[in-house]
Coordinates of C-alpha atoms in Angstrom, one line a residue:
X1 CA -1.2 -0.9 -3.0
X2 CA -5.4 -1.5 -5.1
X3 CA -7.3 1.3 -5.5
X4 CA -9.9 3.2 -7.2
X5 CA -9.6 6.9 -6.6
X6 CA -12.2 9.4 -7.6
X7 CA -10.3 12.6 -7.6
X8 CA -6.8 12.7 -9.1
X9 CA -4.1 13.2 -6.6
X10 CA -0.5 12.7 -5.8
X11 CA 1.6 11.6 -3.2
X12 CA 1.5 10.9 0.5
X13 CA 1.8 7.4 0.0
X14 CA 4.9 5.9 -0.8
X15 CA 7.3 5.2 1.7
X16 CA 6.3 1.9 1.0
X17 CA 3.7 0.3 2.7
X18 CA 4.2 2.3 5.4
X19 CA 5.4 3.6 2.4
X20 CA 6.7 6.8 1.1
X21 CA 6.5 8.8 -2.0
X22 CA 8.1 11.6 -3.7
X23 CA 9.1 15.1 -4.0
X24 CA 8.4 18.1 -1.8
X25 CA 9.5 21.7 -1.3
X26 CA 10.5 23.3 -4.6
X27 CA 7.7 21.6 -6.5
X28 CA 4.4 22.6 -5.0
X29 CA 2.5 20.1 -2.8
X30 CA 0.2 18.0 -4.8
X31 CA -3.5 17.3 -4.3
X32 CA -4.4 14.3 -2.1
X33 CA -5.5 11.0 -3.4
X34 CA -9.2 10.6 -3.4
X35 CA -11.3 7.5 -2.9
X36 CA -14.3 5.9 -4.6
X37 CA -14.7 5.2 -8.2
X38 CA -11.5 5.6 -10.3
X39 CA -11.8 7.6 -13.4
X40 CA -10.9 5.8 -16.6
X41 CA -8.2 7.1 -18.8
X42 CA -6.4 6.3 -22.0
X43 CA -3.7 3.6 -21.7
X44 CA -0.9 5.9 -22.8
X45 CA 0.9 8.0 -20.2
X46 CA 1.1 11.7 -20.6
X47 CA 4.1 14.1 -20.5
X48 CA 6.9 15.3 -22.8
X49 CA 9.5 12.5 -22.9
X50 CA 11.4 13.8 -26.0
X51 CA 14.5 14.6 -24.0
X52 CA 14.9 11.1 -22.7
X53 CA 18.0 9.2 -23.8
X54 CA 16.7 5.9 -25.2
X55 CA 19.9 4.2 -24.0
X56 CA 19.9 6.1 -20.7
X57 CA 20.1 4.8 -17.1
X58 CA 17.9 5.6 -14.1
X59 CA 19.5 5.4 -10.6
X60 CA 17.4 5.8 -7.5
X61 CA 17.9 5.4 -3.7
X62 CA 15.2 3.4 -1.9
X63 CA 14.6 3.6 1.9
X64 CA 13.1 0.2 2.4
X65 CA 15.1 -2.9 2.8
X66 CA 14.2 -6.3 1.2
X67 CA 11.5 -8.1 3.1
X68 CA 11.6 -11.7 4.2
X69 CA 9.1 -12.7 1.4
X70 CA 10.2 -12.6 -2.2
X71 CA 8.7 -10.9 -5.3
X72 CA 5.9 -13.3 -6.1
X73 CA 3.0 -10.8 -6.7
X74 CA 0.5 -13.2 -5.2
X75 CA 2.2 -13.2 -1.8
X76 CA 4.6 -10.3 -1.4
X77 CA 3.7 -7.4 0.9
X78 CA 7.1 -5.7 1.2
X79 CA 7.2 -2.1 0.0
X80 CA 10.3 -2.5 -2.0
X81 CA 9.2 -5.7 -3.8
X82 CA 5.8 -4.3 -4.6
X83 CA 7.3 -1.2 -6.1
X84 CA 9.7 -3.3 -8.1
X85 CA 6.8 -5.4 -9.4
X86 CA 5.1 -2.2 -10.7
X87 CA 7.8 -2.1 -13.3
X88 CA 8.1 -5.8 -14.3
X89 CA 4.6 -7.1 -14.1
X90 CA 1.2 -6.2 -15.3
X91 CA -2.4 -6.7 -14.4
X92 CA -5.2 -6.7 -16.9
X93 CA -5.7 -3.1 -15.8
X94 CA -3.4 -0.8 -13.9
X95 CA -3.7 2.3 -11.8
X96 CA -1.7 5.3 -12.8
X97 CA 0.9 5.7 -10.0
X98 CA 0.4 9.4 -9.7
X99 CA -3.2 10.2 -10.3
X100 CA -4.6 6.7 -9.6
X101 CA -6.8 6.6 -12.6
X102 CA -7.4 3.1 -14.1
X103 CA -6.0 2.3 -17.6
X104 CA -5.8 -0.8 -19.7
X105 CA -2.6 -2.8 -19.4
X106 CA -2.8 -6.4 -20.5
X107 CA -6.4 -5.7 -21.4
X108 CA -6.8 -4.7 -25.0
X109 CA -9.8 -2.5 -24.1
X110 CA -11.8 -1.5 -21.0
X111 CA -13.3 -4.5 -19.2
X112 CA -16.8 -5.1 -20.6
X113 CA -19.8 -5.5 -18.3
X114 CA -22.1 -8.1 -19.8
X115 CA -24.5 -8.1 -16.9
X116 CA -24.5 -7.3 -13.2
X117 CA -22.4 -10.4 -12.4
X118 CA -20.5 -11.1 -15.6
X119 CA -17.5 -9.2 -17.0
X120 CA -15.3 -9.9 -20.0
X121 CA -11.7 -8.9 -20.7
X122 CA -9.9 -9.3 -24.0
X123 CA -6.0 -9.6 -23.9
X124 CA -3.7 -7.2 -25.7
X125 CA -2.6 -8.5 -29.1
X126 CA 0.9 -9.9 -29.1
X127 CA 1.5 -9.6 -25.4
X128 CA 4.6 -11.5 -24.2
X129 CA 6.4 -12.2 -21.0
X130 CA 10.0 -11.1 -20.7
X131 CA 11.2 -14.6 -21.5
X132 CA 9.4 -14.4 -24.9
X133 CA 6.5 -16.7 -24.0
X134 CA 3.1 -15.4 -25.1
X135 CA 0.6 -14.3 -22.5
X136 CA -2.4 -16.5 -22.7
X137 CA -5.9 -16.8 -21.3
X138 CA -4.7 -19.8 -19.3
X139 CA -2.1 -17.6 -17.6
X140 CA -4.8 -15.1 -16.6
X141 CA -7.0 -17.8 -15.1
X142 CA -4.0 -19.3 -13.3
X143 CA -3.0 -16.0 -11.8
X144 CA -6.4 -15.3 -10.4
X145 CA -6.9 -18.8 -9.2
X146 CA -3.7 -18.7 -7.2
X147 CA -4.7 -15.5 -5.4
X148 CA -8.2 -16.9 -4.7
X149 CA -6.9 -20.2 -3.4
X150 CA -7.3 -20.3 0.4
X151 CA -4.3 -22.6 0.6
X152 CA -2.0 -19.8 -0.7
X153 CA -3.2 -17.5 2.1
X154 CA -2.7 -14.5 -0.2
X155 CA -3.2 -11.1 1.5
X156 CA -4.9 -10.0 -1.8
X157 CA -7.6 -12.6 -1.7
X158 CA -10.0 -10.4 0.2
X159 CA -9.6 -7.6 -2.3
X160 CA -11.0 -9.7 -5.1
X161 CA -13.4 -11.8 -3.0
X162 CA -16.2 -10.6 -5.2
X163 CA -15.0 -12.9 -7.9
X164 CA -16.7 -16.3 -8.1
X165 CA -15.1 -17.9 -11.2
X166 CA -12.6 -17.0 -13.9
X167 CA -13.3 -18.8 -17.1
X168 CA -12.0 -19.0 -20.7
X169 CA -14.4 -17.6 -23.3
X170 CA -12.0 -18.0 -26.2
X171 CA -8.3 -17.8 -26.9
X172 CA -8.2 -14.1 -26.3
X173 CA -11.0 -13.4 -23.8
X174 CA -11.5 -14.2 -20.1
X175 CA -14.9 -14.2 -18.4
X176 CA -15.3 -13.1 -14.8
X177 CA -18.3 -14.4 -12.9
X178 CA -19.0 -12.4 -9.8
X179 CA -20.7 -13.4 -6.6
X180 CA -22.7 -10.2 -6.6
X181 CA -22.9 -6.9 -8.5
X182 CA -19.8 -4.9 -7.9
X183 CA -19.1 -1.4 -9.2
X184 CA -15.3 -1.4 -9.0
X185 CA -14.3 -4.3 -11.2
X186 CA -11.9 -2.4 -13.6
X187 CA -10.0 -1.0 -10.6
X188 CA -9.8 -4.2 -8.6
X189 CA -8.6 -6.2 -11.6
X190 CA -5.3 -4.3 -11.3
X191 CA -4.5 -6.1 -8.0
X192 CA -3.7 -9.4 -9.6
X193 CA -0.5 -9.4 -11.7
X194 CA -0.5 -11.9 -14.5
X195 CA 2.2 -14.5 -14.3
X196 CA 3.3 -17.4 -16.6
X197 CA 1.7 -20.6 -15.4
X198 CA 4.4 -22.8 -16.9
X199 CA 7.2 -20.9 -15.1
X200 CA 5.5 -20.9 -11.7
X201 CA 4.5 -24.5 -11.8
X202 CA 8.0 -25.5 -12.9
X203 CA 9.8 -23.8 -10.1
X204 CA 7.8 -21.6 -7.7
X205 CA 10.9 -20.7 -5.6
X206 CA 12.9 -19.5 -8.5
X207 CA 10.0 -17.4 -9.7
X208 CA 9.6 -15.9 -6.3
X209 CA 13.2 -14.7 -6.4
X210 CA 12.9 -13.2 -9.8
X211 CA 9.5 -13.2 -11.4
X212 CA 8.9 -13.2 -15.1
X213 CA 6.4 -10.6 -16.2
X214 CA 5.1 -8.7 -19.1
X215 CA 5.9 -5.2 -17.8
X216 CA 8.2 -2.7 -19.4
X217 CA 11.3 -3.8 -17.4
X218 CA 12.8 -7.1 -16.4
X219 CA 14.8 -7.7 -13.2
X220 CA 18.4 -8.8 -13.6
X221 CA 19.5 -8.5 -9.9
X222 CA 17.0 -9.0 -7.1
X223 CA 19.2 -7.3 -4.5
X224 CA 19.6 -10.2 -2.1
X225 CA 23.4 -10.2 -2.4
X226 CA 24.2 -6.8 -3.9
X227 CA 21.9 -4.5 -2.0
X228 CA 20.7 -3.1 -5.2
X229 CA 17.9 -4.1 -7.5
X230 CA 18.8 -3.9 -11.2
X231 CA 16.4 -3.8 -14.2
X232 CA 16.8 -3.8 -17.9
X233 CA 14.3 -2.8 -20.6
X234 CA 12.0 -5.7 -21.6
X235 CA 12.4 -5.9 -25.3
X236 CA 9.3 -8.1 -25.6
X237 CA 7.1 -5.4 -24.1
X238 CA 4.4 -4.1 -26.5
X239 CA 2.1 -2.3 -24.2
X240 CA 1.1 1.4 -23.8
X241 CA 3.9 2.5 -21.4
X242 CA 7.3 1.2 -22.6
X243 CA 10.5 1.7 -20.6
X244 CA 12.1 5.0 -21.5
X245 CA 15.5 4.0 -20.1
X246 CA 17.7 1.0 -21.1
X247 CA 18.6 0.2 -17.5
X248 CA 17.4 1.1 -14.0
X249 CA 19.2 0.6 -10.7
X250 CA 17.7 1.0 -7.2
X251 CA 20.3 1.3 -4.5
X252 CA 18.9 0.1 -1.1
X253 CA 19.8 2.9 1.3
X254 CA 17.9 2.6 4.6
X255 CA 20.1 5.2 6.3
X256 CA 18.5 8.7 5.7
X257 CA 21.7 10.6 5.7
X258 CA 23.2 8.2 3.2
X259 CA 20.2 8.6 0.9
X260 CA 20.3 12.4 1.0
X261 CA 24.0 12.5 0.4
X262 CA 23.6 10.1 -2.6
X263 CA 21.1 12.6 -4.1
X264 CA 23.2 15.7 -3.5
X265 CA 26.3 14.1 -4.8
X266 CA 24.4 13.0 -8.0
X267 CA 25.0 9.3 -7.2
X268 CA 21.3 8.8 -7.5
X269 CA 18.6 10.8 -9.3
X270 CA 15.7 10.3 -6.9
X271 CA 15.1 9.2 -3.3
X272 CA 12.1 8.4 -1.2
X273 CA 11.5 9.2 2.5
X274 CA 13.4 12.5 2.5
X275 CA 14.3 13.4 6.1
X276 CA 12.2 16.4 7.3
X277 CA 15.3 18.3 8.3
X278 CA 16.6 18.2 4.7
X279 CA 13.5 19.3 2.9
X280 CA 14.4 23.0 2.9
X281 CA 18.1 22.4 2.2
X282 CA 18.0 20.6 -1.1
X283 CA 18.9 22.9 -3.9
X284 CA 18.6 22.9 -7.7
X285 CA 18.7 20.8 -9.7
X286 CA 17.1 18.7 -7.0
X287 CA 13.4 19.2 -6.4
X288 CA 11.3 18.2 -3.4
X289 CA 7.6 17.5 -3.1
X290 CA 5.2 16.4 -0.4
X291 CA 2.0 14.8 -1.4
X292 CA -1.0 14.1 0.9
X293 CA -2.3 10.6 0.7
X294 CA -3.7 7.8 2.8
X295 CA -0.3 6.6 4.2
X296 CA -0.4 6.5 7.9
X297 CA 1.1 5.4 11.2
X298 CA -1.2 3.1 13.2
X299 CA -1.7 1.6 16.6
X300 CA -2.7 -2.1 16.6
X301 CA -3.9 -3.9 19.6
X302 CA -3.4 -7.6 20.7
X303 CA -6.8 -8.8 21.8
X304 CA -5.4 -12.1 23.0
X305 CA -5.1 -10.6 26.5
X306 CA -6.0 -7.5 28.4
X307 CA -6.5 -5.4 25.3
X308 CA -9.5 -7.4 24.5
X309 CA -11.2 -4.8 26.6
X310 CA -12.1 -1.8 24.4
X311 CA -11.4 0.6 27.2
X312 CA -7.8 -0.4 27.2
X313 CA -7.5 0.2 23.5
X314 CA -9.3 3.6 23.7
X315 CA -6.9 4.5 26.6
X316 CA -3.9 4.2 24.3
X317 CA -5.6 6.3 21.7
X318 CA -6.2 9.1 24.3
X319 CA -2.7 8.8 25.6
X320 CA -1.0 10.2 22.5
X321 CA -0.1 13.9 22.2
X322 CA -1.3 14.2 18.5
X323 CA -0.3 17.9 18.1
X324 CA 3.2 17.3 19.3
X325 CA 3.5 14.1 17.3
X326 CA 2.4 15.8 14.0
X327 CA 4.0 19.2 14.5
X328 CA 7.3 18.3 16.1
X329 CA 7.7 14.6 15.4
X330 CA 6.6 14.8 11.8
X331 CA 7.6 18.4 11.1
X332 CA 4.0 19.2 10.2
X333 CA 4.0 16.6 7.4
X334 CA 1.2 14.7 9.2
X335 CA -2.4 15.4 10.3
X336 CA -4.1 13.7 13.3
X337 CA -6.6 11.1 12.2
X338 CA -10.2 12.1 12.5
X339 CA -11.4 9.1 10.5
X340 CA -10.0 5.9 9.2
X341 CA -9.4 7.7 5.9
X342 CA -7.8 11.2 5.5
X343 CA -9.8 14.4 5.0
X344 CA -9.0 14.7 1.3
X345 CA -10.3 11.2 0.6
X346 CA -13.6 11.2 -1.4
X347 CA -15.3 8.9 1.1
X348 CA -14.2 10.9 4.2
X349 CA -16.6 11.6 7.0
X350 CA -15.5 12.6 10.5
X351 CA -15.8 9.6 12.7
X352 CA -18.0 9.3 15.7
X353 CA -15.0 9.3 18.0
X354 CA -12.1 11.6 17.3
X355 CA -9.2 11.0 19.7
X356 CA -7.4 13.9 21.3
X357 CA -4.7 14.0 23.9
X358 CA -6.3 13.4 27.3
X359 CA -3.8 11.7 29.7
X360 CA -6.3 11.8 32.6
X361 CA -8.9 9.9 30.6
X362 CA -6.3 7.5 29.4
X363 CA -5.2 6.6 32.9
X364 CA -8.9 6.3 34.0
X365 CA -9.7 3.9 31.2
X366 CA -6.6 1.8 31.9
X367 CA -7.6 1.5 35.5
X368 CA -11.1 0.5 34.6
X369 CA -9.7 -2.2 32.3
X370 CA -7.4 -3.4 35.0
X371 CA -4.2 -2.8 32.9
X372 CA -1.0 -2.4 35.0
X373 CA 1.6 -3.4 32.4
X374 CA 1.9 -2.8 28.7
X375 CA 4.2 -4.3 26.1
X376 CA 4.8 -1.8 23.3
X377 CA 6.5 -2.9 20.1
X378 CA 7.4 -0.4 17.4
X379 CA 8.7 -0.6 13.8
X380 CA 12.0 1.3 13.7
X381 CA 11.7 2.9 10.3
X382 CA 13.6 6.2 10.1
X383 CA 10.7 8.4 8.8
X384 CA 8.9 8.4 12.2
X385 CA 11.9 8.1 14.5
X386 CA 11.1 11.4 16.2
X387 CA 7.5 10.3 16.8
X388 CA 8.6 7.2 18.6
X389 CA 10.4 9.2 21.3
X390 CA 7.2 11.2 21.9
X391 CA 5.0 8.1 22.0
X392 CA 7.4 6.4 24.4
X393 CA 7.2 9.5 26.7
X394 CA 3.4 9.5 26.4
X395 CA 3.1 5.9 27.3
X396 CA 5.5 6.1 30.2
X397 CA 3.4 8.9 31.7
X398 CA 0.4 6.6 32.1
X399 CA 1.6 5.4 35.5
X400 CA 1.8 1.7 34.5
X401 CA 4.8 -0.5 33.7
X402 CA 5.8 0.0 30.1
X403 CA 8.0 -2.5 28.3
X404 CA 9.1 -0.8 25.1
X405 CA 11.0 -2.4 22.1
X406 CA 11.8 -1.4 18.5
X407 CA 12.5 -3.8 15.6
X408 CA 12.8 -3.8 11.8
X409 CA 9.5 -4.1 10.2
X410 CA 10.2 -7.7 9.0
X411 CA 11.3 -8.7 12.5
X412 CA 8.2 -7.0 14.0
X413 CA 5.8 -9.2 12.1
X414 CA 7.8 -12.4 12.3
X415 CA 7.9 -11.8 16.1
X416 CA 4.1 -11.2 16.5
X417 CA 3.2 -13.9 14.0
X418 CA 5.2 -16.4 15.9
X419 CA 4.1 -15.5 19.5
X420 CA 0.5 -14.5 20.2
X421 CA 1.7 -12.8 23.4
X422 CA 4.7 -10.9 22.0
X423 CA 3.0 -7.5 22.3
X424 CA 0.1 -5.5 23.6
X425 CA 0.4 -2.4 21.4
X426 CA 2.1 -2.2 18.0
X427 CA 3.1 1.1 16.4
X428 CA 3.9 0.8 12.7
X429 CA 3.4 2.4 9.3
X430 CA 1.0 1.2 6.6
X431 CA -0.3 2.1 3.2
X432 CA -2.6 -0.4 1.4
X433 CA -3.5 2.5 -1.0
X434 CA -0.6 1.1 -3.1
X435 CA -3.3 -1.4 -4.2
X436 CA -6.3 0.9 -4.4
X437 CA -7.9 3.8 -2.7
X438 CA -11.6 2.9 -2.4
X439 CA -12.8 2.7 1.2
X440 CA -13.7 -1.0 0.9
X441 CA -10.3 -2.1 -0.1
X442 CA -8.5 0.1 2.4
X443 CA -10.6 -1.3 5.2
X444 CA -10.4 -4.9 4.1
X445 CA -6.6 -4.9 4.0
X446 CA -6.5 -4.7 7.8
X447 CA -10.0 -5.6 9.0
X448 CA -10.9 -8.6 6.9
X449 CA -7.7 -10.5 6.2
X450 CA -7.0 -13.4 8.6
X451 CA -3.3 -12.6 8.8
X452 CA -4.2 -9.3 10.4
X453 CA -7.4 -10.0 12.2
X454 CA -6.7 -13.5 13.5
X455 CA -2.9 -14.0 13.6
X456 CA -1.9 -10.5 14.6
X457 CA -4.8 -8.7 16.3
X458 CA -6.6 -11.8 17.6
X459 CA -9.8 -9.8 16.9
X460 CA -11.5 -12.3 14.6
X461 CA -14.6 -13.7 16.1
X462 CA -15.4 -10.7 18.3
X463 CA -18.8 -9.1 17.9
X464 CA -17.3 -6.0 16.5
X465 CA -15.3 -8.0 13.9
X466 CA -18.5 -9.7 12.8
X467 CA -20.3 -6.4 12.5
X468 CA -17.6 -4.9 10.4
X469 CA -17.6 -7.9 8.0
X470 CA -21.4 -7.8 7.7
X471 CA -21.4 -4.0 7.1
X472 CA -18.6 -4.3 4.5
X473 CA -20.4 -7.0 2.6
X474 CA -23.7 -5.0 2.7
X475 CA -22.0 -1.8 1.4
X476 CA -20.6 -3.6 -1.6
X477 CA -24.2 -4.1 -2.9
X478 CA -24.7 -0.3 -2.8
X479 CA -23.6 2.5 -5.1
X480 CA -23.1 6.3 -4.9
X481 CA -24.1 8.2 -1.8
X482 CA -25.8 5.1 -0.2
X483 CA -22.5 3.2 -0.4
X484 CA -20.6 6.2 1.0
X485 CA -23.0 6.5 3.9
X486 CA -22.6 2.8 4.6
X487 CA -18.8 3.1 4.7
X488 CA -19.3 6.1 7.1
X489 CA -21.1 3.8 9.5
X490 CA -18.1 1.5 9.5
X491 CA -15.8 4.4 10.1
X492 CA -17.8 5.2 13.2
X493 CA -17.7 1.6 14.4
X494 CA -13.9 1.4 13.9
X495 CA -13.4 4.7 15.7
X496 CA -15.2 3.2 18.8
X497 CA -13.6 -0.3 18.7
X498 CA -10.1 0.6 17.4
X499 CA -8.7 -2.9 16.8
X500 CA -6.2 -1.1 14.6
X501 CA -6.5 2.6 14.0
X502 CA -4.6 5.5 12.4
X503 CA -2.6 7.9 14.6
X504 CA -2.1 10.2 11.7
X505 CA -2.1 10.4 7.9
X506 CA 0.9 11.9 6.3
X507 CA 2.4 13.7 3.4
X508 CA 5.1 11.8 1.6
X509 CA 8.3 13.7 0.9
X510 CA 10.4 12.7 -2.2
X511 CA 13.3 14.4 -3.8
X512 CA 14.6 14.1 -7.4
X513 CA 16.9 15.6 -9.9
X514 CA 14.8 17.8 -12.1
X515 CA 17.4 18.0 -14.9
X516 CA 18.4 14.4 -15.4
X517 CA 15.1 12.7 -14.8
X518 CA 12.5 13.2 -17.6
X519 CA 8.8 13.3 -16.8
X520 CA 9.2 12.2 -13.2
X521 CA 6.1 12.5 -11.1
X522 CA 5.8 12.4 -7.3
X523 CA 3.2 9.9 -6.1
X524 CA 1.1 9.6 -2.9
X525 CA 1.7 5.9 -2.4
X526 CA 4.6 4.0 -0.9
X527 CA 7.6 3.6 -3.2
X528 CA 9.0 5.3 -6.2
X529 CA 7.6 4.9 -9.7
X530 CA 9.5 5.4 -13.0
X531 CA 6.6 4.5 -15.2
X532 CA 6.9 6.6 -18.4
X533 CA 10.1 8.3 -16.9
X534 CA 13.3 8.7 -18.8
X535 CA 16.8 9.9 -18.1
X536 CA 19.1 12.3 -19.9
X537 CA 22.2 10.4 -18.7

C-alpha cells in the first residue's frame, strides 16, 4: 500500500498489510507483481461489466479486524481501513489494484513534467466529494501538507519526502516543486488521498471515523459497532471508474472457518485469506486463486538491548527451518526469502546473505553475542498459525530461555510502542506494496520511518541505519540499471544487518463466487478490491 510496478501482476498481497488477496485454485495462479516504474494506462478500467445489476449489492467477508486508528488516509495503517479507503477516496493518480499500473483519478490527465524538479497536475472537471462539495486546488494542497507535516507523524511522509512544496498555479492546477529529480512522481502521487479541507478542519475526529472522499462509494457504517462496513454508491462521483453496485457490505469475519462457511453458504460473494486446507475443497460457482506478490512474514529485532549485536539478529535468521515453514506451515504458498523483495519483483537480486536453516550456527552466534534469554512476540493472525508452531519449536531448540507470547496485531504494536523492552524478536506479517511496489518505497516503509526505526526497532542512529538512508537517497538520483544496482547494494546491506527482514514472501489466496460477481479480479496486495466490479444480485 504505494507503488509503481513494472510488470503487471496479480495477487500475493492482500491479506491486508500483512495483507491478503484473492482467489486461488480453480482460476490459474496469476503473475507476480513487479517493481520499478509503473506503466501508464488509460483511466477507464477494463472488463465486460454488462451483466452487472446497477441496483445490485456486493457482500464480502474480510479477515482483518478494525485497527485502533481510524480511516483518516493520512494516518491509518490498518489493512481493513486502507482497503475501505480505496473505494471511498481518491488520489490525483491511482494504481490499478490488480496490475498496479498507474492511471489518472482526480487528475484530469497524466501529471506533466515541466522540468526535473517541477510537475503540474490539473484537476478533473466537476469533481465533487460525497457531500457535494467541489474538490479544489486548496483541498489538494491541504491534503499533501498534512502528510508532509512532521507534527502529524504520518507513516506516508517518507514516501513523498521528495516533495518540497505544493503550490497553486490556478483554480484547476497544482504545482509540485521537488527537492531533486525523481522518476516515480505519477506513481507516488497516488499515496496521498485528497480530503476536504473544510471538513477535516471542522472536526478531525468525526472525519477520522467516516472520511468524506471523492471515490465511487461512500461509507455509511464504519463497522465499529456492527462488525460490518457498509458502503453506498457515491452519486456525486464523475470519475473513470464508477461504482457498479448500489451497495456494498463487508462482514468482518476474523475466524477462518466462519469466512469459508459464509462463502460456501452464499452469505458472502468473496473472502480473503482462504485457509490452505480449504483451497482444494471449494467448488463451483466458487473460484480460488493464489497470486504471488511482495506480501511477507518478517522477523523484527529490538536493538534497545542484546539484539543490538548483529550476531544475535543473524542467529535468529539461521534458527528458522525455512523449508518446513513454507512447505508445511504455509502449504507451499510461500517461498523462503533470498532478498528483501521476492524473485518475481523487477528489482530482485539475490542478496549477499541468504539465510538457511542452521541450528548449530544459530546457537554459536547466540553464544558469541552473550544471549541467554529471548522474548519472542508474534502476531496471532490466522493465515500463518501453523508457521508459529514451527517457529516456536525452532526457537526453543536454541538452548536458551524462550519467553513466547502471541497477541492481536493492534495489541502487538500498542505493546511495543509503549514499552521499549517489551520484546526481543517480533514475528508479524507486512505488505507495504498496497501503497506501491518500487524498491525505494518498500524499503522506506520499514527502514526510514521513525515509527519503525526509532520507536519499534530502536535502530535509528546505528551506523547501518545511516548507511541505508544515505544509499536510499543516493539511489533516488539515479535511473534505470544504475538505480537498480544501487538498490541491490542496499538489499545486500539489509541481508547482513537484518534490523527487520523477510522470513518468506507468499502467495495470497482469495475465493469468490464466479457467477454472482462480475469482473472480479484477484489482487496481489492486502485486502479485497471491488473497483469496477459488479453483482448480478
